[in-house]
Amino acid sequence: MEKALSGVKILDMTHVQSGPTCTQLLAWFGADVIKVERPGVGDATRGQLRDIPDVDSLYFTMLNHNKRSVTLNTKADKGKEIFVKMIEHCDVMVENFAPGALDRMGFTWERIQEINPRMIYASVKGFGPGAYEDCKVYENVAQCAGGSASTTGDRDGLPMVTGAQIGDSGTGLHLALGIVTALYHRTHSGRGQKVDCAMQDGVLNLARVKLRDQQRLDHGPLNEYSQAGEGIPFGEATPRAGNDSGGGQPGRILKCKGWETDPNAYTYFITQAAVWKNICDVIGKPEWKDDPKFATPADRLPHLNDVFEGIEEWTMTQTKFEVMDKCNKLNIPQGPILSMKEIAEDPGLRKTGTVVEVDHPERGKYLSVGNPIKLSDSKSEVTRSPLLGEHTDEILTKIGLSSEEISSAKEDGAV
Ligand code: CAO
């Protein structure tokens, strides 16, 4: 069966994480992704965080599945000539160079449109137009500039970055949506367009509930934040709230059996109002149902520390999976804190293809995260990342170069 994006050709100038995440997704949906890399060097991540000497790192392999690699020096004259042919050949060009890098090579958006008016040109930068548009940006800077770090962590602690790569992979996801939207638009308009996504904007989009809370502060305290129940006044900005739930149903991380030695023996427990009576029963406190301190959500808000201490007395007698089993039967929303080791070994995630084992000619078998987006008529198969320049000859032949021209470009160091 044809994949959803079969026939779409992507000129992938991306490197590091944000751009490669985007083009990997498009490849999983069936696009032909041609990754352009500097001859002899390639994407810097091939050599970063290496666990096996002289073998492409997991950093690289896990972000570049299902792609083909061509080496091309897009600064050399002959390399530029070949690059023009590639722009003519492809539907979408994706890049996340430092600001101005492609312009310096002579490939401005205007020039790209001249070469191929149907080209969709998608770009990740750290910041959008304005004071910081020229800045280079990495993941954690984006988390800080996008409002995530100031609202993450303990109230009295430092601003905190998260392990989830919301700046890089999050922006890659946003960009992929922009690209398929522009592809759809092209079916009516016949023209390509420019798709920009700034990492600061992508992070802020994911942190929008905290901008919601910033405005709620003008009208009173944020009562679901534990500091409200503790009588600690709010300042001018949305504070850090530890593990308090970000939604309207209070939740916390609670200790489970074994927490003294196991750093992940915890559960995230949500006191959803609709199942409060079930919660009172399962924790062995049926008297709370009619206690004026705890009976309604409004009664409980000023006493959340007491509520969660009471629930934790029970969760500490259970493993996190026992809590899960018992609470799920009663419709109580909660979930275990899973370690990466537990996730890697989870048979359910293997079955759905969310965790996959991939074979690589130089490193052997390794685990990766498959496509988290499942299409019923376009199933994703994960194939290994390409070696540097593995597909140079076949791609250059496809865009019309003769074997003599390819050999001469190699001699000149253009490929
Ligand atoms: N042929 C010839 N030159 C090439 C090339 C090729 N195939 N591929 C890249 N280059 C050149 C670029 O043109 C650039 O040259 P100039 O500086 O002379 O213009 C040079 O390689 C380095 O590119 P860069 O500036 O993008 O890379 P960097 O390592 O210095 O910076 C990063 C990396 C990520 C900070 C920067 O690319 C950036 O800010 N990107 C936008 C935001 C982004 O995506 N950040 C997420 C990164 S993942 O955490």
Coordinates of C-alpha atoms and ligand atoms in Angstrom, one line a residue:
M1 CA 0.0 0.0 0.0
E2 CA 1.3 3.5 -0.8
K3 CA 2.3 5.6 2.1
A4 CA 0.5 8.9 2.9
L5 CA 3.4 11.0 1.6
S6 CA 4.7 8.7 -1.1
G7 CA 6.1 10.8 -4.0
V8 CA 6.9 13.8 -1.9
K9 CA 10.6 14.6 -2.2
I10 CA 12.3 16.4 0.7
L11 CA 15.6 18.2 0.4
D12 CA 16.8 17.8 4.0
M13 CA 19.4 20.3 4.9
T14 CA 18.8 19.8 8.6
H15 CA 21.2 18.9 11.4
V16 CA 21.4 18.3 15.1
Q17 CA 17.9 17.7 16.5
S18 CA 15.0 20.1 15.7
G19 CA 15.1 19.8 11.9
P20 CA 16.0 16.1 11.7
T21 CA 13.0 15.2 14.0
C22 CA 10.7 16.9 11.5
T23 CA 12.1 15.2 8.4
Q24 CA 12.2 11.8 10.1
L25 CA 8.5 12.1 10.7
L26 CA 7.9 13.0 7.1
A27 CA 10.0 10.0 6.1
W28 CA 7.9 7.7 8.3
F29 CA 4.8 8.9 6.5
G30 CA 6.5 7.9 3.2
A31 CA 8.3 10.9 1.9
D32 CA 11.7 10.4 0.2
V33 CA 14.0 12.3 2.4
I34 CA 17.4 13.2 0.9
K35 CA 19.7 14.4 3.7
V36 CA 22.4 16.7 2.4
E37 CA 25.6 16.6 4.4
R38 CA 29.0 18.2 4.2
P39 CA 31.6 15.9 2.5
G40 CA 33.8 14.1 5.0
V41 CA 32.0 15.7 8.0
G42 CA 28.3 15.2 7.9
D43 CA 25.8 16.1 10.6
A44 CA 27.8 16.9 13.7
T45 CA 25.7 14.6 15.8
R46 CA 27.2 11.6 13.9
G47 CA 30.2 12.1 16.2
Q48 CA 28.6 13.5 19.3
L49 CA 27.9 11.4 22.5
R50 CA 29.4 8.3 20.8
D51 CA 29.1 5.1 22.8
I52 CA 31.0 3.0 20.2
P53 CA 34.2 4.4 18.7
D54 CA 34.0 5.4 15.0
V55 CA 30.3 4.4 14.7
D56 CA 27.4 6.8 14.1
S57 CA 26.1 7.8 17.5
L58 CA 22.7 6.9 18.8
Y59 CA 22.1 10.7 18.9
F60 CA 22.3 10.6 15.1
T61 CA 20.8 7.2 14.3
M62 CA 17.7 7.8 16.4
L63 CA 16.9 11.1 14.6
N64 CA 17.6 10.1 11.0
H65 CA 15.8 6.8 10.2
N66 CA 14.3 6.2 6.8
K67 CA 16.4 8.9 5.1
R68 CA 19.0 8.7 2.3
S69 CA 22.3 10.6 2.6
V70 CA 24.1 12.5 -0.1
T71 CA 27.3 14.5 0.5
L72 CA 27.5 17.9 -1.2
N73 CA 29.6 21.0 -0.5
T74 CA 27.0 23.7 -1.1
K75 CA 29.6 26.4 -0.8
A76 CA 31.7 25.1 -3.8
D77 CA 30.8 26.3 -7.3
K78 CA 30.2 22.8 -8.6
G79 CA 28.3 21.9 -5.4
K80 CA 26.0 24.9 -6.0
E81 CA 25.3 23.8 -9.5
I82 CA 24.3 20.3 -8.3
F83 CA 22.3 21.9 -5.4
V84 CA 20.2 23.9 -8.0
K85 CA 19.3 20.6 -9.7
M86 CA 18.3 19.2 -6.3
I87 CA 16.0 22.2 -5.7
E88 CA 14.4 21.7 -9.1
H89 CA 13.9 18.0 -8.3
C90 CA 12.4 18.3 -4.8
D91 CA 9.0 19.5 -3.3
V92 CA 10.1 20.6 0.1
M93 CA 13.4 22.0 1.5
V94 CA 13.9 21.9 5.3
E95 CA 16.8 23.6 7.1
N96 CA 17.8 24.6 10.6
F97 CA 21.1 26.4 10.0
A98 CA 22.2 29.3 12.1
P99 CA 20.4 32.5 10.8
G100 CA 21.7 33.6 7.4
A101 CA 23.8 30.5 6.6
L102 CA 21.8 29.6 3.4
D103 CA 21.7 33.3 2.3
R104 CA 25.5 33.4 2.6
M105 CA 25.6 30.4 0.3
G106 CA 23.5 32.4 -2.2
F107 CA 20.3 30.5 -1.6
T108 CA 17.8 33.1 -0.4
W109 CA 14.1 32.4 -0.4
E110 CA 13.8 34.6 -3.5
R111 CA 16.4 32.6 -5.3
I112 CA 14.9 29.3 -4.3
Q113 CA 11.5 30.4 -5.6
E114 CA 13.1 31.4 -8.9
I115 CA 14.6 28.0 -9.3
N116 CA 11.4 26.1 -8.2
P117 CA 8.2 28.1 -7.6
R118 CA 6.5 25.0 -6.2
M119 CA 9.1 24.6 -3.5
I120 CA 8.0 24.7 0.1
Y121 CA 10.8 26.1 2.2
A122 CA 10.7 25.2 5.9
S123 CA 13.0 26.7 8.4
V124 CA 13.6 26.4 12.2
K125 CA 15.4 29.3 13.9
G126 CA 15.7 30.0 17.6
F127 CA 13.7 33.2 17.5
G128 CA 11.3 34.9 15.1
P129 CA 11.9 38.3 13.5
G130 CA 13.0 40.9 16.0
A131 CA 15.7 41.7 18.5
Y132 CA 17.1 38.1 18.7
E133 CA 16.6 36.9 15.1
D134 CA 20.3 36.5 14.6
C135 CA 21.0 34.3 17.6
K136 CA 22.0 30.7 17.5
V137 CA 19.9 28.6 19.8
Y138 CA 20.0 25.2 21.4
E139 CA 17.3 23.2 23.2
N140 CA 17.6 24.6 26.7
V141 CA 17.9 28.2 25.6
A142 CA 14.6 27.8 23.8
Q143 CA 13.0 26.2 27.0
C144 CA 14.2 29.3 28.9
A145 CA 13.1 31.9 26.4
G146 CA 9.7 30.2 25.7
G147 CA 8.5 30.4 29.3
S148 CA 8.9 26.8 30.2
A149 CA 11.9 27.0 32.5
S150 CA 10.5 29.9 34.6
T151 CA 7.4 27.8 35.3
T152 CA 9.1 24.5 35.9
G153 CA 10.7 23.2 39.1
D154 CA 10.2 23.8 42.8
R155 CA 8.8 27.1 44.0
D156 CA 11.9 27.9 46.0
G157 CA 14.4 26.3 43.6
L158 CA 16.1 27.3 40.3
P159 CA 14.2 27.6 37.0
M160 CA 14.3 24.1 35.6
V161 CA 14.6 22.6 32.1
T162 CA 12.7 19.4 31.3
G163 CA 14.1 16.2 29.9
A164 CA 11.5 16.2 27.1
Q165 CA 13.0 18.0 24.2
I166 CA 10.2 20.5 23.7
G167 CA 12.5 23.1 22.1
D168 CA 14.0 20.8 19.4
S169 CA 11.6 17.9 18.9
G170 CA 8.6 20.0 19.8
T171 CA 9.6 22.6 17.1
G172 CA 10.3 19.8 14.6
L173 CA 6.7 18.6 15.2
H174 CA 5.3 22.0 14.6
L175 CA 7.4 22.4 11.5
A176 CA 6.2 19.1 10.1
L177 CA 2.6 20.2 10.5
G178 CA 3.4 23.5 8.7
I179 CA 5.0 21.5 5.8
V180 CA 2.0 19.2 5.3
T181 CA -0.3 22.2 5.5
A182 CA 1.7 24.0 2.9
L183 CA 1.7 20.9 0.7
Y184 CA -2.1 20.7 1.0
H185 CA -2.3 24.4 0.1
R186 CA -0.1 23.8 -2.9
T187 CA -2.7 21.4 -4.3
H188 CA -5.0 24.4 -4.8
S189 CA -2.6 27.3 -5.3
G190 CA 0.1 25.5 -7.4
R191 CA 2.7 27.5 -5.5
G192 CA 5.1 26.8 -2.7
Q193 CA 5.5 29.0 0.4
K194 CA 7.8 29.6 3.3
V195 CA 7.1 27.9 6.6
D196 CA 8.9 29.3 9.6
C197 CA 8.8 28.0 13.1
A198 CA 10.9 29.6 15.9
M199 CA 11.9 27.5 18.8
Q200 CA 10.8 30.2 21.3
D201 CA 7.3 30.2 19.7
G202 CA 7.1 26.4 19.7
V203 CA 8.0 26.2 23.4
L204 CA 5.5 29.0 24.3
N205 CA 2.8 27.2 22.4
L206 CA 3.4 24.1 24.6
A207 CA 3.5 26.3 27.7
R208 CA 0.4 28.2 26.9
V209 CA -1.4 27.1 30.1
K210 CA 1.2 29.0 32.0
L211 CA 0.4 32.2 30.1
R212 CA -3.2 31.4 31.0
D213 CA -2.2 31.4 34.6
Q214 CA -0.3 34.6 34.3
Q215 CA -3.5 36.4 33.4
R216 CA -5.6 34.6 36.0
L217 CA -3.2 36.1 38.6
D218 CA -4.7 39.5 37.9
H219 CA -8.0 38.2 39.4
G220 CA -6.7 36.4 42.5
P221 CA -4.6 33.5 43.7
L222 CA -4.2 30.3 41.7
N223 CA -6.0 28.1 44.1
E224 CA -5.0 24.8 42.6
Y225 CA -1.3 25.6 43.2
S226 CA -0.2 24.1 46.5
Q227 CA 1.3 27.5 47.6
A228 CA -2.3 28.8 47.8
G229 CA -3.3 26.2 50.4
E230 CA 0.0 26.9 52.3
G231 CA -0.9 30.6 52.5
I232 CA 2.1 31.7 50.5
P233 CA 1.3 34.9 48.6
F234 CA 1.7 34.9 44.8
G235 CA 4.2 37.3 43.1
E236 CA 3.8 39.1 39.8
A237 CA 4.6 36.1 37.5
T238 CA 3.3 32.6 37.2
P239 CA 5.3 30.7 39.8
R240 CA 7.0 27.3 39.6
A241 CA 4.6 24.7 41.0
G242 CA 6.6 21.6 41.5
N243 CA 4.5 18.6 40.5
D244 CA 1.1 20.2 41.1
S245 CA -1.3 19.3 38.3
G246 CA -1.5 22.0 35.6
G247 CA -5.2 21.4 35.1
G248 CA -8.4 21.8 37.1
Q249 CA -8.1 18.5 38.8
P250 CA -5.5 18.6 41.6
G251 CA -2.7 16.0 41.3
R252 CA 0.7 15.2 42.8
I253 CA 3.5 12.7 42.7
L254 CA 3.2 10.3 45.6
K255 CA 5.6 7.8 47.1
C256 CA 4.9 4.1 46.5
K257 CA 6.3 0.9 48.2
G258 CA 10.0 0.8 47.7
W259 CA 10.6 4.6 47.3
E260 CA 13.4 4.5 49.8
T261 CA 15.7 2.6 47.4
D262 CA 14.0 2.9 44.0
P263 CA 14.2 6.4 42.5
N264 CA 11.1 5.8 40.4
A265 CA 8.8 4.1 42.9
Y266 CA 6.2 6.9 42.6
T267 CA 2.8 7.4 41.1
Y268 CA 1.1 10.5 39.7
F269 CA -2.2 10.6 41.4
I270 CA -5.1 12.8 40.3
T271 CA -8.0 13.6 42.6
Q272 CA -10.6 13.8 39.9
A273 CA -13.8 15.2 41.4
A274 CA -16.0 12.7 39.6
V275 CA -14.4 9.7 41.4
W276 CA -13.6 11.3 44.8
K277 CA -15.8 8.8 46.6
N278 CA -13.9 5.9 45.0
I279 CA -10.7 7.5 46.1
C280 CA -11.9 7.7 49.7
D281 CA -12.9 4.0 49.6
V282 CA -9.6 2.7 48.0
I283 CA -7.4 4.6 50.5
G284 CA -9.5 3.3 53.4
K285 CA -10.9 6.7 54.4
P286 CA -14.7 6.5 53.6
E287 CA -15.3 9.1 56.3
W288 CA -13.8 11.7 54.1
K289 CA -16.8 11.6 51.8
D290 CA -18.8 13.6 54.3
D291 CA -16.0 15.4 56.1
P292 CA -16.6 19.2 55.5
K293 CA -12.9 19.6 55.0
F294 CA -12.9 17.2 52.0
A295 CA -16.4 16.6 50.7
T296 CA -16.4 18.9 47.6
P297 CA -13.6 20.1 45.3
A298 CA -13.9 23.6 46.8
D299 CA -13.7 22.2 50.4
R300 CA -10.5 20.3 49.4
L301 CA -8.6 23.1 47.7
P302 CA -7.3 24.8 50.9
H303 CA -6.4 21.3 52.3
L304 CA -4.6 19.7 49.4
N305 CA -1.5 18.9 51.5
D306 CA -3.7 17.0 53.9
V307 CA -5.5 15.3 51.0
F308 CA -2.3 14.1 49.4
E309 CA -0.7 13.1 52.7
G310 CA -3.7 10.9 53.3
I311 CA -3.6 9.3 49.9
E312 CA 0.2 8.8 50.2
E313 CA -0.2 6.9 53.4
W314 CA -2.0 4.3 51.2
T315 CA 0.1 4.5 48.1
M316 CA 3.2 3.9 50.2
T317 CA 1.8 0.4 51.1
Q318 CA 1.4 -0.5 47.4
T319 CA 3.8 -0.8 44.5
K320 CA 3.2 1.7 41.7
F321 CA 1.7 -1.0 39.6
E322 CA -0.6 -2.2 42.4
V323 CA -1.8 1.4 42.7
M324 CA -2.4 1.4 38.9
D325 CA -4.3 -1.9 38.9
K326 CA -6.5 -1.0 41.9
C327 CA -7.3 2.6 40.8
N328 CA -7.9 1.8 37.2
K329 CA -10.7 -0.6 38.2
L330 CA -12.3 2.3 40.0
N331 CA -11.8 4.8 37.1
I332 CA -9.3 6.9 39.2
P333 CA -6.8 8.6 36.9
Q334 CA -3.2 8.0 37.9
G335 CA -0.1 6.5 36.5
P336 CA 3.3 5.1 37.5
I337 CA 6.5 7.0 37.1
L338 CA 8.2 4.8 34.5
S339 CA 12.0 4.7 34.2
M340 CA 13.6 4.6 30.7
K341 CA 14.6 1.0 31.6
E342 CA 11.0 0.0 32.2
I343 CA 9.9 1.8 29.0
A344 CA 12.6 0.0 27.0
E345 CA 11.4 -3.4 28.3
D346 CA 7.6 -2.7 28.0
P347 CA 6.0 -5.3 25.8
G348 CA 3.0 -3.1 25.0
L349 CA 5.2 -0.3 23.5
R350 CA 7.1 -2.9 21.4
K351 CA 3.8 -4.3 20.1
T352 CA 2.5 -0.9 18.9
G353 CA 5.8 0.0 17.3
T354 CA 6.4 2.9 19.6
V355 CA 9.6 1.3 20.8
V356 CA 11.4 -0.6 18.0
E357 CA 14.6 -2.6 17.6
V358 CA 16.6 -1.5 14.6
D359 CA 19.6 -3.2 13.0
H360 CA 22.6 -1.1 11.9
P361 CA 25.5 -2.4 9.8
E362 CA 28.1 -0.9 12.1
R363 CA 26.6 -0.7 15.5
G364 CA 24.3 -3.8 15.4
K365 CA 20.9 -3.8 17.1
Y366 CA 19.7 -0.8 19.1
L367 CA 16.3 0.5 20.4
S368 CA 14.6 3.5 19.0
V369 CA 11.3 5.4 19.3
G370 CA 9.1 4.6 16.3
N371 CA 6.5 6.9 14.9
P372 CA 4.2 8.0 17.7
I373 CA 1.5 9.0 15.2
K374 CA -0.4 6.0 13.8
L375 CA -2.2 6.2 10.5
S376 CA -4.5 3.2 9.8
D377 CA -3.7 3.2 6.0
S378 CA -0.1 4.3 6.1
K379 CA 1.8 2.2 8.6
S380 CA 5.3 3.4 9.5
E381 CA 8.2 1.0 9.2
V382 CA 11.5 2.1 10.8
T383 CA 14.6 1.6 8.7
R384 CA 18.1 2.4 9.8
S385 CA 19.8 5.8 9.3
P386 CA 22.1 6.2 6.3
L387 CA 25.9 6.1 6.5
L388 CA 27.5 9.3 5.5
G389 CA 27.1 9.7 1.7
E390 CA 25.7 6.2 1.3
H391 CA 23.3 7.3 -1.4
T392 CA 25.4 10.0 -3.2
D393 CA 25.8 8.2 -6.5
E394 CA 22.2 7.0 -6.8
I395 CA 20.8 10.4 -5.9
L396 CA 23.1 12.4 -8.2
T397 CA 22.3 9.9 -11.0
K398 CA 18.6 10.4 -10.4
I399 CA 18.8 14.2 -10.8
G400 CA 20.6 13.8 -14.1
L401 CA 24.3 13.7 -13.5
S402 CA 26.4 11.2 -15.7
S403 CA 28.9 8.9 -14.0
E404 CA 31.7 11.1 -15.5
E405 CA 30.2 14.2 -13.9
I406 CA 29.8 12.5 -10.6
S407 CA 33.5 11.4 -10.7
S408 CA 34.6 14.9 -11.6
A409 CA 32.6 16.4 -8.7
K410 CA 34.2 13.9 -6.3
E411 CA 37.7 14.8 -7.6
D412 CA 36.9 18.5 -7.0
G413 CA 35.7 17.8 -3.5
A414 CA 32.2 19.1 -4.3
V415 CA 30.6 15.8 -3.2
Ligands
CAO1 N1 28.2 22.4 2.6 C1 28.9 23.5 2.9 N2 28.7 24.2 4.0 C2 27.8 23.7 4.9 C3 27.0 22.5 4.6 C4 27.3 21.9 3.4 N3 26.6 20.8 3.0 N4 26.2 22.3 5.7 C5 26.5 23.3 6.5 N5 27.4 24.1 6.1 C6 28.0 25.3 6.8 C7 27.0 26.4 7.0 O1 26.7 27.1 5.8 C8 27.6 27.2 8.0 O2 28.6 28.0 7.4 P1 28.7 29.6 7.7 O3 28.8 29.8 9.2 O4 30.0 30.0 7.0 O5 27.6 30.3 7.1 C9 28.4 26.2 8.8 O6 28.3 25.0 8.1 C10 27.8 25.9 10.2 O7 26.4 25.9 10.2 P2 25.6 26.4 11.5 O8 26.1 27.8 11.8 O9 24.2 26.2 11.3 O10 26.1 25.4 12.6 P3 26.7 25.6 14.1 O11 27.2 24.3 14.5 O12 27.6 26.8 14.2 O13 25.4 26.0 14.9 C11 23.2 25.7 15.8 C12 24.5 25.0 15.3 C13 22.2 24.5 16.0 C14 23.4 26.5 17.0 C15 22.6 26.6 14.6 O14 22.6 25.8 13.4 C16 21.2 27.2 14.9 O15 21.1 28.1 15.7 N6 20.2 26.7 14.2 C17 18.9 27.2 14.3 C18 18.2 26.8 15.6 C19 18.2 25.3 15.7 O16 17.7 24.5 14.9 N7 18.6 24.9 16.9 C20 18.5 23.5 17.3 C21 19.7 22.7 17.3 S1 19.4 21.2 18.1 O17 19.6 21.6 19.7

